């Protein structure tokens, strides 16, 4: 699955789309975006392999974010609206956010 995700991101970058990923510890890859940023053991230098893709027209950004559901989700939602040629991904920890998301989902259904 992880290799498939990186191939998909690479395809988007080659076509000129940007990819932006944020979430707690997504650089290192605690969850599904494993090793988007690789650190050199001796120097702590960071290498983002998708930024070295030959012929890419888009930009790949990966950010470790605070564990703040409302703040990060709100920012990424606004970012996605303002930048339609960017795949904006916010990766949340299921256990921390499942209750909040369930309540949010119920409120949307209630409103509509």
XYZ file of C-alpha atoms in Angstrom:
112
model
C 0.000 0.000 0.000
C 2.753 2.453 0.884
C 4.587 1.992 -2.414
C 1.298 2.485 -4.252
C 0.716 5.763 -2.427
C 4.174 7.036 -3.322
C 3.679 6.024 -6.968
C 0.381 7.928 -7.003
C 1.994 11.008 -5.442
C 4.832 10.803 -7.985
C 2.336 10.629 -10.833
C 0.579 13.739 -9.568
C 3.897 15.584 -9.214
C 4.862 14.674 -12.789
C 1.517 16.024 -14.015
C 2.070 19.346 -12.259
C -0.046 18.899 -9.152
C 1.253 19.623 -5.675
C 0.921 17.174 -2.779
C 0.725 18.398 0.824
C 0.605 15.965 3.750
C 0.312 16.941 7.392
C -0.296 15.063 10.596
C 1.410 13.941 13.731
C 4.712 12.314 12.776
C 3.943 11.843 9.060
C 7.491 12.692 8.012
C 8.886 9.587 9.678
C 5.839 7.582 8.862
C 4.115 6.302 11.947
C 1.032 5.691 9.851
C 0.510 5.102 6.128
C 2.940 7.612 4.560
C 5.985 5.664 5.599
C 9.346 7.299 5.118
C 8.212 10.357 3.158
C 11.228 12.005 4.777
C 14.316 9.890 5.419
C 16.925 11.044 7.920
C 20.623 10.324 7.490
C 21.671 8.589 10.692
C 25.028 10.291 11.193
C 24.083 13.857 10.284
C 20.293 14.073 10.813
C 20.092 15.494 7.278
C 16.572 15.111 5.901
C 15.991 13.708 2.426
C 12.559 13.856 0.792
C 12.807 11.411 -2.090
C 9.719 12.656 -3.935
C 11.316 16.106 -4.174
C 14.154 14.522 -6.152
C 11.862 13.020 -8.792
C 13.258 13.761 -12.242
C 10.873 15.735 -14.431
C 8.433 16.663 -11.682
C 6.429 19.842 -12.162
C 4.630 19.880 -8.818
C 5.911 20.256 -5.267
C 5.768 17.698 -2.477
C 5.399 19.032 1.067
C 5.188 16.948 4.223
C 4.766 18.534 7.658
C 4.592 17.139 11.143
C 1.692 18.983 12.763
C 0.492 19.576 16.270
C -1.984 17.157 17.708
C -4.827 19.654 17.542
C -7.853 18.344 15.675
C -9.629 21.624 15.130
C -6.597 23.722 14.265
C -4.952 21.387 11.783
C -8.174 20.217 10.160
C -9.353 23.798 9.779
C -6.058 24.939 8.296
C -5.858 22.045 5.836
C -9.490 22.484 4.810
C -8.832 26.153 4.055
C -5.598 25.256 2.262
C -7.450 22.750 0.078
C -10.069 25.345 -0.877
C -7.457 27.962 -1.706
C -5.225 25.591 -3.681
C -7.357 23.354 -5.930
C -4.312 21.948 -7.787
C -2.958 20.495 -4.540
C -3.802 17.124 -3.054
C -4.124 18.103 0.599
C -3.987 15.222 3.070
C -4.465 15.465 6.796
C -3.621 12.207 8.499
C -5.225 11.753 11.902
C -4.800 9.107 14.538
C -8.002 7.114 14.567
C -8.236 6.607 18.318
C -7.788 10.277 19.129
C -10.207 11.570 16.547
C -12.866 8.892 16.130
C -15.241 10.369 18.683
C -14.778 13.891 17.394
C -15.314 12.770 13.786
C -18.422 10.799 14.708
C -19.873 13.878 16.388
C -18.879 16.061 13.433
C -20.477 13.580 11.015
C -23.705 13.584 13.037
C -23.800 17.376 13.058
C -23.449 17.508 9.255
C -26.299 15.051 8.782
C -28.382 17.024 11.267
C -27.768 20.291 9.359
C -28.705 18.825 5.981
